[in-house]
Amino acid sequence: MKRDFGQRQKVVCLAAVLLCSGCSGERIIQLQRTGTAMGTVVQQSIYTSDKDSSIREEIEAVLEALETEELSWRLSTSEIYAVNAGAGEENGTVLSDELSETIWRCMELGEASNGAFDITLGQVVRLWNLDSQAAGEVSGAYSIPADDALQEAQEKSGSSKLILNRQERRLILPEGMALDLGAVGKGIAMDRLLECLHEDDKVTGAIISVGGSILTYGQKPDGEPWRVGIVNPQDTSGYIGVLSLTGEWCVSTSGDYERYIEVDGTRYHHILNPATGYPADSGVAGVTVLTKDGFLSDALSTACFVLGSRQGMRLAESYGAEALFVEHDGSVRMTEGMQELLELEY
Ligand code: FAD
Ligand code: MG
């Protein structure tokens, strides 16, 4: 049995990469930094008139707080951890305003996508354990989950089983179920970072990549658009095309080339079809979604990947989002608005 663990995710999970050039303004300085957060690479490029700016540190603190206090399913300090630990408790868990709103939006998207987007897949995700495998965190042989174990885990999923009282911010998670917000974490991060940039009146422009989810903000000093390359899923050393964006956009990509394992020539990737419990197989190799709302771009990119280009396109359009689908056969489908923003590379 041949097992080939996908090692590309650490850097290549930058599904789209920054193509930003240097600064030219007189009093505007460019601050750059590369770090890590939420198991992925964070690249900041920020233009500011404040030479003593601490914006980069503020951004790192925002990301750290989001992971450790709200979203991590691994760290016992987070709200999601507490929700999962409280599964089956009659009174549920009281959430912060932010997380309550996030869960509500996730449930809405679960419904709008006919269940293709599902944050209650925690047990199924853990069973596949593809993130840890692809990140090289687990040594030894990998075995594909057994069908009966998958079925059991799948029975413990379904966002319609969640009970959220928005007024009390109380979430009841049925016994045995577990939440996993991996599909929206980077999107929420973009929304929080945009708030952070707005609050700093010295920042004139920024482009930030959180594991390949990219936000643009304000203007470049030379007045040129922000340029964001979209990786070609079939040859990840190249681009499908380059987006020219004004601030402020959020760009999210979901692809089967980001975190995966190959066993006997079959690729098992990290985006699962809730209907089967197996990696989604909709014919799409990668989908990029653009909205002004980070949560939505990230959530839609996952949902569209699972749904495939036809249904995914309808879903994206119903939210006023721009979307680009690259199929396994190399064909490309995109919304009209995307055509105006994208210059294809071939
Ligand atoms: P997306 O398409 O945006 O999301 C795919 C992810 O969503 C899957 O990995 C799974 O978690 C979940 N998912 C799968 N199918 C569905 C579906 N149908 N509906 C809804 N959700 C689905 N990675 C590490 O390697 N190590 C870490 O320590 C680590 N910590 C993290 C902490 C936080 C708070 C977050 C948000 C992410 C972390 N990650 C970590 C990354 C995470 O495990 C995912 O791999 C990543 O978020 C996937 O993003 P994506 O854009 O590639 O895919
Ligand atoms: Mg996503």
mmCIF file of C-alpha atoms and ligand atoms in Angstrom:
data_model
loop_
_atom_site.group_PDB
_atom_site.id
_atom_site.type_symbol
_atom_site.label_atom_id
_atom_site.label_comp_id
_atom_site.label_asym_id
_atom_site.label_seq_id
_atom_site.Cartn_x
_atom_site.Cartn_y
_atom_site.Cartn_z
ATOM 1 C CA MET A 1 0.000 0.000 0.000
ATOM 2 C CA LYS A 2 1.481 3.303 -1.049
ATOM 3 C CA ARG A 3 0.974 6.188 1.307
ATOM 4 C CA ASP A 4 2.069 9.601 0.234
ATOM 5 C CA PHE A 5 1.334 12.276 2.796
ATOM 6 C CA GLY A 6 0.657 15.703 1.314
ATOM 7 C CA GLN A 7 3.381 17.917 2.683
ATOM 8 C CA ARG A 8 2.464 20.999 0.727
ATOM 9 C CA GLN A 9 -0.115 22.392 3.109
ATOM 10 C CA LYS A 10 2.178 24.416 5.356
ATOM 11 C CA VAL A 11 3.075 26.915 2.704
ATOM 12 C CA VAL A 12 0.885 25.942 -0.205
ATOM 13 C CA CYS A 13 -2.227 26.345 1.914
ATOM 14 C CA LEU A 14 -1.589 29.902 0.759
ATOM 15 C CA ALA A 15 -4.104 29.056 -1.956
ATOM 16 C CA ALA A 16 -3.722 32.558 -3.219
ATOM 17 C CA VAL A 17 -0.455 34.368 -2.582
ATOM 18 C CA LEU A 18 0.378 37.984 -2.134
ATOM 19 C CA LEU A 19 1.671 39.727 -5.218
ATOM 20 C CA CYS A 20 2.130 43.059 -3.519
ATOM 21 C CA SER A 21 5.101 45.245 -4.456
ATOM 22 C CA GLY A 22 7.007 47.773 -2.352
ATOM 23 C CA CYS A 23 5.833 51.218 -1.281
ATOM 24 C CA SER A 24 6.573 54.461 -3.005
ATOM 25 C CA GLY A 25 4.850 57.174 -0.948
ATOM 26 C CA GLU A 26 7.044 59.709 0.868
ATOM 27 C CA ARG A 27 5.740 59.530 4.378
ATOM 28 C CA ILE A 28 3.983 56.203 4.205
ATOM 29 C CA ILE A 29 6.027 53.244 5.374
ATOM 30 C CA GLN A 30 5.443 49.589 4.620
ATOM 31 C CA LEU A 31 5.455 47.116 7.503
ATOM 32 C CA GLN A 32 5.764 43.433 6.755
ATOM 33 C CA ARG A 33 5.697 40.335 8.894
ATOM 34 C CA THR A 34 5.283 36.593 8.448
ATOM 35 C CA GLY A 35 4.099 34.519 11.382
ATOM 36 C CA THR A 36 1.771 31.648 12.196
ATOM 37 C CA ALA A 37 -1.705 31.388 13.673
ATOM 38 C CA MET A 38 -4.426 28.730 13.631
ATOM 39 C CA GLY A 39 -1.988 26.170 12.278
ATOM 40 C CA THR A 40 -1.173 28.245 9.236
ATOM 41 C CA VAL A 41 1.059 30.998 7.825
ATOM 42 C CA VAL A 42 0.059 34.643 8.269
ATOM 43 C CA GLN A 43 1.625 37.263 5.997
ATOM 44 C CA GLN A 44 1.088 40.940 6.716
ATOM 45 C CA SER A 45 1.923 43.855 4.454
ATOM 46 C CA ILE A 46 0.672 47.122 5.921
ATOM 47 C CA TYR A 47 1.076 50.753 4.853
ATOM 48 C CA THR A 48 0.978 53.327 7.615
ATOM 49 C CA SER A 49 2.028 56.887 8.305
ATOM 50 C CA ASP A 50 3.026 55.938 11.863
ATOM 51 C CA LYS A 51 6.655 54.882 12.034
ATOM 52 C CA ASP A 52 6.137 53.617 15.597
ATOM 53 C CA SER A 53 3.045 51.633 14.677
ATOM 54 C CA SER A 54 2.294 48.507 16.677
ATOM 55 C CA ILE A 55 -0.383 47.329 14.230
ATOM 56 C CA ARG A 56 1.450 44.098 13.417
ATOM 57 C CA GLU A 57 1.556 43.105 17.065
ATOM 58 C CA GLU A 58 -2.116 44.074 17.472
ATOM 59 C CA ILE A 59 -3.010 41.842 14.537
ATOM 60 C CA GLU A 60 -1.103 38.941 16.032
ATOM 61 C CA ALA A 61 -2.872 39.471 19.350
ATOM 62 C CA VAL A 62 -6.289 39.483 17.643
ATOM 63 C CA LEU A 63 -5.516 36.184 15.896
ATOM 64 C CA GLU A 64 -4.184 34.618 19.062
ATOM 65 C CA ALA A 65 -7.267 35.644 21.042
ATOM 66 C CA LEU A 66 -9.599 34.364 18.320
ATOM 67 C CA GLU A 67 -7.962 30.956 18.407
ATOM 68 C CA THR A 68 -7.336 30.535 22.119
ATOM 69 C CA GLU A 69 -10.492 32.174 23.480
ATOM 70 C CA GLU A 70 -13.103 31.382 20.831
ATOM 71 C CA LEU A 71 -12.495 28.873 18.077
ATOM 72 C CA SER A 72 -9.945 26.206 18.954
ATOM 73 C CA TRP A 73 -11.292 22.691 19.367
ATOM 74 C CA ARG A 74 -7.933 21.644 20.823
ATOM 75 C CA LEU A 75 -7.260 24.280 23.497
ATOM 76 C CA SER A 76 -9.221 23.974 26.723
ATOM 77 C CA THR A 77 -9.254 27.790 27.031
ATOM 78 C CA SER A 78 -11.649 28.315 24.134
ATOM 79 C CA GLU A 79 -15.422 28.615 23.948
ATOM 80 C CA ILE A 80 -15.724 25.910 21.286
ATOM 81 C CA TYR A 81 -13.798 23.546 23.533
ATOM 82 C CA ALA A 82 -16.276 24.291 26.340
ATOM 83 C CA VAL A 83 -19.237 23.744 23.997
ATOM 84 C CA ASN A 84 -17.857 20.374 22.897
ATOM 85 C CA ALA A 85 -17.071 19.366 26.471
ATOM 86 C CA GLY A 86 -20.655 20.267 27.414
ATOM 87 C CA ALA A 87 -22.273 18.156 24.664
ATOM 88 C CA GLY A 88 -25.332 16.439 26.040
ATOM 89 C CA GLU A 89 -25.806 18.898 28.901
ATOM 90 C CA GLU A 90 -29.412 19.903 29.241
ATOM 91 C CA ASN A 91 -28.727 23.601 29.800
ATOM 92 C CA GLY A 92 -26.073 23.841 27.125
ATOM 93 C CA THR A 93 -23.328 26.485 27.111
ATOM 94 C CA VAL A 94 -23.659 30.277 27.228
ATOM 95 C CA LEU A 95 -21.660 31.880 24.424
ATOM 96 C CA SER A 96 -20.138 35.292 23.856
ATOM 97 C CA ASP A 97 -22.115 37.636 21.561
ATOM 98 C CA GLU A 98 -19.579 37.059 18.808
ATOM 99 C CA LEU A 99 -19.643 33.274 18.908
ATOM 100 C CA SER A 100 -23.417 33.151 19.246
ATOM 101 C CA GLU A 101 -23.713 35.242 16.060
ATOM 102 C CA THR A 102 -21.120 33.085 14.286
ATOM 103 C CA ILE A 103 -22.942 29.858 15.148
ATOM 104 C CA TRP A 104 -26.214 31.395 13.991
ATOM 105 C CA ARG A 105 -24.708 32.354 10.650
ATOM 106 C CA CYS A 106 -23.206 28.870 10.293
ATOM 107 C CA MET A 107 -26.589 27.296 10.928
ATOM 108 C CA GLU A 108 -28.180 29.575 8.331
ATOM 109 C CA LEU A 109 -25.550 28.646 5.775
ATOM 110 C CA GLY A 110 -26.025 24.980 6.624
ATOM 111 C CA GLU A 111 -29.674 25.372 5.678
ATOM 112 C CA ALA A 112 -29.027 27.494 2.578
ATOM 113 C CA SER A 113 -26.527 24.912 1.300
ATOM 114 C CA ASN A 114 -28.879 21.987 1.966
ATOM 115 C CA GLY A 115 -26.470 20.645 4.558
ATOM 116 C CA ALA A 116 -23.328 20.805 2.382
ATOM 117 C CA PHE A 117 -21.844 23.213 4.919
ATOM 118 C CA ASP A 118 -21.922 21.669 8.373
ATOM 119 C CA ILE A 119 -20.011 22.794 11.463
ATOM 120 C CA THR A 120 -21.209 19.741 13.391
ATOM 121 C CA LEU A 121 -18.916 17.397 11.471
ATOM 122 C CA GLY A 122 -16.427 17.424 14.364
ATOM 123 C CA GLN A 123 -16.542 13.677 14.995
ATOM 124 C CA VAL A 124 -16.199 12.834 11.300
ATOM 125 C CA VAL A 125 -13.340 15.326 10.857
ATOM 126 C CA ARG A 126 -11.486 13.858 13.863
ATOM 127 C CA LEU A 127 -11.943 10.343 12.507
ATOM 128 C CA TRP A 128 -10.282 11.263 9.221
ATOM 129 C CA ASN A 129 -7.712 13.341 11.106
ATOM 130 C CA LEU A 130 -6.517 14.695 7.775
ATOM 131 C CA ASP A 131 -5.295 18.038 9.078
ATOM 132 C CA SER A 132 -2.875 16.475 11.527
ATOM 133 C CA GLN A 133 -1.764 13.866 9.002
ATOM 134 C CA ALA A 134 -1.159 16.364 6.238
ATOM 135 C CA ALA A 135 0.679 18.630 8.681
ATOM 136 C CA GLY A 136 2.999 15.708 9.470
ATOM 137 C CA GLU A 137 1.994 15.804 13.140
ATOM 138 C CA VAL A 138 1.175 12.089 13.266
ATOM 139 C CA SER A 139 3.742 9.406 12.691
ATOM 140 C CA GLY A 140 3.136 5.835 11.596
ATOM 141 C CA ALA A 141 0.699 4.258 9.216
ATOM 142 C CA TYR A 142 -2.474 6.027 8.177
ATOM 143 C CA SER A 143 -5.635 4.012 7.827
ATOM 144 C CA ILE A 144 -8.778 5.205 6.181
ATOM 145 C CA PRO A 145 -11.636 5.197 8.703
ATOM 146 C CA ALA A 146 -13.819 2.087 8.680
ATOM 147 C CA ASP A 147 -17.282 2.494 7.175
ATOM 148 C CA ASP A 148 -19.123 1.604 10.374
ATOM 149 C CA ALA A 149 -17.050 4.068 12.425
ATOM 150 C CA LEU A 150 -17.755 6.758 9.820
ATOM 151 C CA GLN A 151 -21.446 6.019 9.860
ATOM 152 C CA GLU A 152 -21.520 6.230 13.641
ATOM 153 C CA ALA A 153 -19.689 9.571 13.574
ATOM 154 C CA GLN A 154 -21.954 10.838 10.805
ATOM 155 C CA GLU A 155 -25.021 10.047 12.882
ATOM 156 C CA LYS A 156 -23.604 12.440 15.458
ATOM 157 C CA SER A 157 -23.709 15.366 13.042
ATOM 158 C CA GLY A 158 -26.268 17.700 11.478
ATOM 159 C CA SER A 159 -26.577 21.411 12.259
ATOM 160 C CA SER A 160 -30.361 21.140 12.398
ATOM 161 C CA LYS A 161 -29.830 19.236 15.686
ATOM 162 C CA LEU A 162 -28.260 22.307 17.286
ATOM 163 C CA ILE A 163 -30.490 24.409 19.516
ATOM 164 C CA LEU A 164 -29.411 28.023 19.774
ATOM 165 C CA ASN A 165 -31.319 30.510 21.893
ATOM 166 C CA ARG A 166 -29.980 33.766 20.460
ATOM 167 C CA GLN A 167 -31.431 35.962 23.172
ATOM 168 C CA GLU A 168 -29.821 33.989 25.957
ATOM 169 C CA ARG A 169 -26.844 33.123 23.714
ATOM 170 C CA ARG A 170 -27.280 29.572 24.902
ATOM 171 C CA LEU A 171 -26.252 26.676 22.679
ATOM 172 C CA ILE A 172 -27.344 23.116 23.290
ATOM 173 C CA LEU A 173 -25.186 20.530 21.556
ATOM 174 C CA PRO A 174 -26.637 17.017 21.635
ATOM 175 C CA GLU A 175 -24.632 14.272 23.301
ATOM 176 C CA GLY A 176 -21.760 12.830 21.316
ATOM 177 C CA MET A 177 -21.660 15.727 18.836
ATOM 178 C CA ALA A 178 -18.686 18.057 18.324
ATOM 179 C CA LEU A 179 -18.302 21.413 16.572
ATOM 180 C CA ASP A 180 -15.471 22.169 14.156
ATOM 181 C CA LEU A 181 -15.214 25.696 12.801
ATOM 182 C CA GLY A 182 -12.192 25.007 10.584
ATOM 183 C CA ALA A 183 -14.210 26.057 7.541
ATOM 184 C CA VAL A 184 -14.796 29.612 8.787
ATOM 185 C CA GLY A 185 -11.943 30.358 11.203
ATOM 186 C CA LYS A 186 -9.803 32.203 8.696
ATOM 187 C CA GLY A 187 -12.810 34.097 7.396
ATOM 188 C CA ILE A 188 -13.750 35.281 10.875
ATOM 189 C CA ALA A 189 -10.102 36.224 11.342
ATOM 190 C CA MET A 190 -10.308 38.467 8.262
ATOM 191 C CA ASP A 191 -13.384 40.236 9.663
ATOM 192 C CA ARG A 192 -11.636 40.858 12.989
ATOM 193 C CA LEU A 193 -8.503 42.112 11.238
ATOM 194 C CA LEU A 194 -10.545 44.507 9.114
ATOM 195 C CA GLU A 195 -12.030 45.946 12.337
ATOM 196 C CA CYS A 196 -8.528 46.303 13.713
ATOM 197 C CA LEU A 197 -7.314 48.130 10.578
ATOM 198 C CA HIS A 198 -10.359 50.444 10.591
ATOM 199 C CA GLU A 199 -9.608 51.438 14.184
ATOM 200 C CA ASP A 200 -6.094 52.603 13.278
ATOM 201 C CA ASP A 201 -6.444 55.893 11.417
ATOM 202 C CA LYS A 202 -2.753 55.880 10.473
ATOM 203 C CA VAL A 203 -3.105 52.757 8.367
ATOM 204 C CA THR A 204 -3.696 53.700 4.719
ATOM 205 C CA GLY A 205 -3.686 50.247 3.159
ATOM 206 C CA ALA A 206 -3.008 46.594 3.863
ATOM 207 C CA ILE A 207 -3.011 43.155 2.348
ATOM 208 C CA ILE A 208 -2.992 40.246 4.770
ATOM 209 C CA SER A 209 -3.016 36.524 4.070
ATOM 210 C CA VAL A 210 -4.217 34.140 6.773
ATOM 211 C CA GLY A 211 -3.339 30.727 5.373
ATOM 212 C CA GLY A 212 -4.278 31.773 1.872
ATOM 213 C CA SER A 213 -7.450 33.626 2.848
ATOM 214 C CA ILE A 214 -6.612 37.163 1.811
ATOM 215 C CA LEU A 215 -8.003 40.536 2.769
ATOM 216 C CA THR A 216 -7.321 43.825 1.061
ATOM 217 C CA TYR A 217 -7.839 47.160 2.781
ATOM 218 C CA GLY A 218 -7.491 50.789 1.715
ATOM 219 C CA GLN A 219 -5.054 51.809 -0.979
ATOM 220 C CA LYS A 220 -1.519 51.134 -2.081
ATOM 221 C CA PRO A 221 0.617 54.286 -2.017
ATOM 222 C CA ASP A 222 1.176 54.081 -5.784
ATOM 223 C CA GLY A 223 -2.584 53.940 -6.379
ATOM 224 C CA GLU A 224 -2.295 50.576 -8.136
ATOM 225 C CA PRO A 225 -4.820 47.825 -7.309
ATOM 226 C CA TRP A 226 -3.954 45.032 -4.900
ATOM 227 C CA ARG A 227 -2.947 41.970 -6.870
ATOM 228 C CA VAL A 228 -3.820 38.505 -5.621
ATOM 229 C CA GLY A 229 -2.803 35.353 -7.502
ATOM 230 C CA ILE A 230 -5.135 32.359 -7.528
ATOM 231 C CA VAL A 231 -3.179 29.117 -7.439
ATOM 232 C CA ASN A 232 -3.822 26.624 -10.216
ATOM 233 C CA PRO A 233 -5.111 23.477 -8.437
ATOM 234 C CA GLN A 234 -3.656 21.298 -11.183
ATOM 235 C CA ASP A 235 -0.195 22.804 -11.005
ATOM 236 C CA THR A 236 0.208 24.535 -7.669
ATOM 237 C CA SER A 237 3.459 26.176 -8.764
ATOM 238 C CA GLY A 238 1.430 28.382 -11.131
ATOM 239 C CA TYR A 239 -1.620 30.623 -11.162
ATOM 240 C CA ILE A 240 -5.001 30.306 -12.810
ATOM 241 C CA GLY A 241 -5.116 34.059 -12.876
ATOM 242 C CA VAL A 242 -4.520 37.260 -10.987
ATOM 243 C CA LEU A 243 -7.178 39.385 -9.304
ATOM 244 C CA SER A 244 -6.900 43.174 -9.318
ATOM 245 C CA LEU A 245 -8.713 44.455 -6.261
ATOM 246 C CA THR A 246 -9.461 47.725 -4.574
ATOM 247 C CA GLY A 247 -9.740 47.622 -0.770
ATOM 248 C CA GLU A 248 -11.631 45.997 0.817
ATOM 249 C CA TRP A 249 -12.251 42.445 -0.280
ATOM 250 C CA CYS A 250 -11.977 39.045 1.349
ATOM 251 C CA VAL A 251 -10.748 36.198 -0.848
ATOM 252 C CA SER A 252 -11.104 32.572 0.318
ATOM 253 C CA THR A 253 -10.131 29.398 -1.486
ATOM 254 C CA SER A 254 -11.037 25.790 -0.753
ATOM 255 C CA GLY A 255 -9.104 23.155 -2.674
ATOM 256 C CA ASP A 256 -8.381 19.443 -2.641
ATOM 257 C CA TYR A 257 -4.656 20.152 -2.984
ATOM 258 C CA GLU A 258 -4.274 21.931 0.355
ATOM 259 C CA ARG A 259 -4.440 19.219 2.992
ATOM 260 C CA TYR A 260 -4.611 15.646 1.836
ATOM 261 C CA ILE A 261 -3.245 12.151 1.997
ATOM 262 C CA GLU A 262 -2.747 9.805 -0.918
ATOM 263 C CA VAL A 263 -3.357 6.110 -0.363
ATOM 264 C CA ASP A 264 -2.917 3.720 -3.292
ATOM 265 C CA GLY A 265 -3.183 6.591 -5.749
ATOM 266 C CA THR A 266 -6.423 7.964 -4.282
ATOM 267 C CA ARG A 267 -6.393 11.426 -2.776
ATOM 268 C CA TYR A 268 -8.266 11.914 0.485
ATOM 269 C CA HIS A 269 -8.593 15.620 1.203
ATOM 270 C CA HIS A 270 -9.938 17.613 4.135
ATOM 271 C CA ILE A 271 -13.249 18.965 2.791
ATOM 272 C CA LEU A 272 -15.939 16.411 3.562
ATOM 273 C CA ASN A 273 -19.332 15.764 2.092
ATOM 274 C CA PRO A 274 -21.677 15.615 5.106
ATOM 275 C CA ALA A 275 -24.006 13.328 3.133
ATOM 276 C CA THR A 276 -21.388 10.592 2.757
ATOM 277 C CA GLY A 277 -18.796 11.296 5.447
ATOM 278 C CA TYR A 278 -16.136 11.016 2.716
ATOM 279 C CA PRO A 279 -14.059 13.749 1.074
ATOM 280 C CA ALA A 280 -16.313 15.739 -1.260
ATOM 281 C CA ASP A 281 -16.192 14.563 -4.842
ATOM 282 C CA SER A 282 -18.122 17.168 -6.793
ATOM 283 C CA GLY A 283 -15.683 17.465 -9.686
ATOM 284 C CA VAL A 284 -14.253 20.705 -8.290
ATOM 285 C CA ALA A 285 -10.505 20.905 -7.644
ATOM 286 C CA GLY A 286 -10.586 24.416 -6.221
ATOM 287 C CA VAL A 287 -13.064 27.233 -5.643
ATOM 288 C CA THR A 288 -12.316 30.845 -4.803
ATOM 289 C CA VAL A 289 -14.977 33.144 -3.364
ATOM 290 C CA LEU A 290 -14.827 36.920 -3.047
ATOM 291 C CA THR A 291 -17.060 38.959 -0.760
ATOM 292 C CA LYS A 292 -16.710 42.022 1.438
ATOM 293 C CA ASP A 293 -17.425 39.758 4.405
ATOM 294 C CA GLY A 294 -14.680 37.355 5.537
ATOM 295 C CA PHE A 295 -16.973 34.882 7.272
ATOM 296 C CA LEU A 296 -19.086 34.578 4.155
ATOM 297 C CA SER A 297 -16.202 34.170 1.719
ATOM 298 C CA ASP A 298 -14.714 31.342 3.805
ATOM 299 C CA ALA A 299 -18.016 29.604 4.542
ATOM 300 C CA LEU A 300 -19.140 29.849 0.915
ATOM 301 C CA SER A 301 -15.847 28.536 -0.454
ATOM 302 C CA THR A 302 -16.261 25.359 1.591
ATOM 303 C CA ALA A 303 -19.965 24.997 0.780
ATOM 304 C CA CYS A 304 -19.352 25.619 -2.957
ATOM 305 C CA PHE A 305 -16.569 23.025 -3.017
ATOM 306 C CA VAL A 306 -18.939 20.400 -1.619
ATOM 307 C CA LEU A 307 -21.866 21.410 -3.856
ATOM 308 C CA GLY A 308 -19.908 21.563 -7.115
ATOM 309 C CA SER A 309 -19.906 24.335 -9.676
ATOM 310 C CA ARG A 310 -23.533 24.293 -10.798
ATOM 311 C CA GLN A 311 -25.231 24.407 -7.394
ATOM 312 C CA GLY A 312 -22.301 26.240 -5.838
ATOM 313 C CA MET A 313 -22.589 29.046 -8.371
ATOM 314 C CA ARG A 314 -26.271 29.476 -7.512
ATOM 315 C CA LEU A 315 -25.483 29.572 -3.792
ATOM 316 C CA ALA A 316 -22.679 32.129 -4.237
ATOM 317 C CA GLU A 317 -24.882 34.326 -6.419
ATOM 318 C CA SER A 318 -27.718 34.180 -3.901
ATOM 319 C CA TYR A 319 -25.324 35.857 -1.431
ATOM 320 C CA GLY A 320 -24.072 38.390 -3.996
ATOM 321 C CA ALA A 321 -20.606 36.776 -3.883
ATOM 322 C CA GLU A 322 -18.170 36.368 -6.766
ATOM 323 C CA ALA A 323 -16.928 32.825 -7.346
ATOM 324 C CA LEU A 324 -14.443 30.957 -9.509
ATOM 325 C CA PHE A 325 -14.559 27.172 -9.903
ATOM 326 C CA VAL A 326 -11.741 25.093 -11.361
ATOM 327 C CA GLU A 327 -12.884 21.575 -12.246
ATOM 328 C CA HIS A 328 -10.727 18.448 -12.352
ATOM 329 C CA ASP A 329 -10.989 18.424 -16.137
ATOM 330 C CA GLY A 330 -9.342 21.855 -16.189
ATOM 331 C CA SER A 331 -12.488 23.812 -17.083
ATOM 332 C CA VAL A 332 -13.147 27.083 -15.342
ATOM 333 C CA ARG A 333 -16.513 28.602 -14.402
ATOM 334 C CA MET A 334 -16.998 31.972 -12.804
ATOM 335 C CA THR A 335 -19.541 34.644 -11.973
ATOM 336 C CA GLU A 336 -19.765 37.723 -14.206
ATOM 337 C CA GLY A 337 -18.319 39.993 -11.534
ATOM 338 C CA MET A 338 -15.327 37.680 -11.157
ATOM 339 C CA GLN A 339 -14.592 37.996 -14.875
ATOM 340 C CA GLU A 340 -14.187 41.736 -14.421
ATOM 341 C CA LEU A 341 -11.721 41.337 -11.557
ATOM 342 C CA LEU A 342 -9.665 38.420 -12.873
ATOM 343 C CA GLU A 343 -7.039 38.277 -15.553
ATOM 344 C CA LEU A 344 -6.654 34.638 -16.608
ATOM 345 C CA GLU A 345 -3.073 33.442 -16.998
ATOM 346 C CA TYR A 346 -3.734 31.204 -19.970
HETATM 347 P P1 FAD B 1 -11.988 25.149 4.246
HETATM 348 O O1 FAD B 1 -12.698 24.630 3.072
HETATM 349 O O2 FAD B 1 -12.264 26.551 4.620
HETATM 350 O O3 FAD B 1 -12.403 24.270 5.530
HETATM 351 C C1 FAD B 1 -12.160 22.880 5.606
HETATM 352 C C2 FAD B 1 -12.183 22.511 7.043
HETATM 353 O O4 FAD B 1 -13.513 22.678 7.564
HETATM 354 C C3 FAD B 1 -11.805 21.062 7.304
HETATM 355 O O5 FAD B 1 -10.428 20.956 7.630
HETATM 356 C C4 FAD B 1 -12.707 20.683 8.440
HETATM 357 O O6 FAD B 1 -12.138 21.138 9.647
HETATM 358 C C5 FAD B 1 -13.964 21.478 8.181
HETATM 359 N N1 FAD B 1 -14.900 20.868 7.229
HETATM 360 C C6 FAD B 1 -14.702 19.826 6.365
HETATM 361 N N2 FAD B 1 -15.794 19.615 5.626
HETATM 362 C C7 FAD B 1 -16.714 20.540 6.017
HETATM 363 C C8 FAD B 1 -18.046 20.832 5.594
HETATM 364 N N3 FAD B 1 -18.678 20.130 4.653
HETATM 365 N N4 FAD B 1 -18.697 21.851 6.220
HETATM 366 C C9 FAD B 1 -18.093 22.584 7.190
HETATM 367 N N5 FAD B 1 -16.847 22.342 7.625
HETATM 368 C C10 FAD B 1 -16.153 21.345 7.030
HETATM 369 N N6 FAD B 1 -4.427 23.169 11.402
HETATM 370 C C11 FAD B 1 -3.348 22.479 11.851
HETATM 371 O O7 FAD B 1 -2.752 21.748 11.063
HETATM 372 N N7 FAD B 1 -2.933 22.578 13.147
HETATM 373 C C12 FAD B 1 -3.584 23.367 14.043
HETATM 374 O O8 FAD B 1 -3.193 23.450 15.193
HETATM 375 C C13 FAD B 1 -4.731 24.097 13.614
HETATM 376 N N8 FAD B 1 -5.395 24.877 14.463
HETATM 377 C C14 FAD B 1 -6.461 25.586 14.011
HETATM 378 C C15 FAD B 1 -7.167 26.407 14.909
HETATM 379 C C16 FAD B 1 -8.256 27.134 14.489
HETATM 380 C C17 FAD B 1 -8.987 28.001 15.477
HETATM 381 C C18 FAD B 1 -8.680 27.061 13.112
HETATM 382 C C19 FAD B 1 -9.888 27.852 12.640
HETATM 383 C C20 FAD B 1 -7.982 26.271 12.225
HETATM 384 C C21 FAD B 1 -6.888 25.520 12.648
HETATM 385 N N9 FAD B 1 -6.191 24.691 11.781
HETATM 386 C C22 FAD B 1 -5.115 23.983 12.249
HETATM 387 C C23 FAD B 1 -6.585 24.559 10.378
HETATM 388 C C24 FAD B 1 -7.864 23.724 10.227
HETATM 389 O O9 FAD B 1 -7.657 22.475 10.811
HETATM 390 C C25 FAD B 1 -8.284 23.555 8.767
HETATM 391 O O10 FAD B 1 -7.384 22.729 8.091
HETATM 392 C C26 FAD B 1 -8.360 24.817 8.030
HETATM 393 O O11 FAD B 1 -9.121 25.724 8.757
HETATM 394 C C27 FAD B 1 -8.952 24.534 6.664
HETATM 395 O O12 FAD B 1 -9.075 25.702 5.965
HETATM 396 P P2 FAD B 1 -9.182 25.681 4.387
HETATM 397 O O13 FAD B 1 -9.351 27.097 3.974
HETATM 398 O O14 FAD B 1 -8.074 24.878 3.801
HETATM 399 O O15 FAD B 1 -10.473 24.833 4.074
HETATM 400 MG MG MG B 2 -13.860 27.764 4.083
#
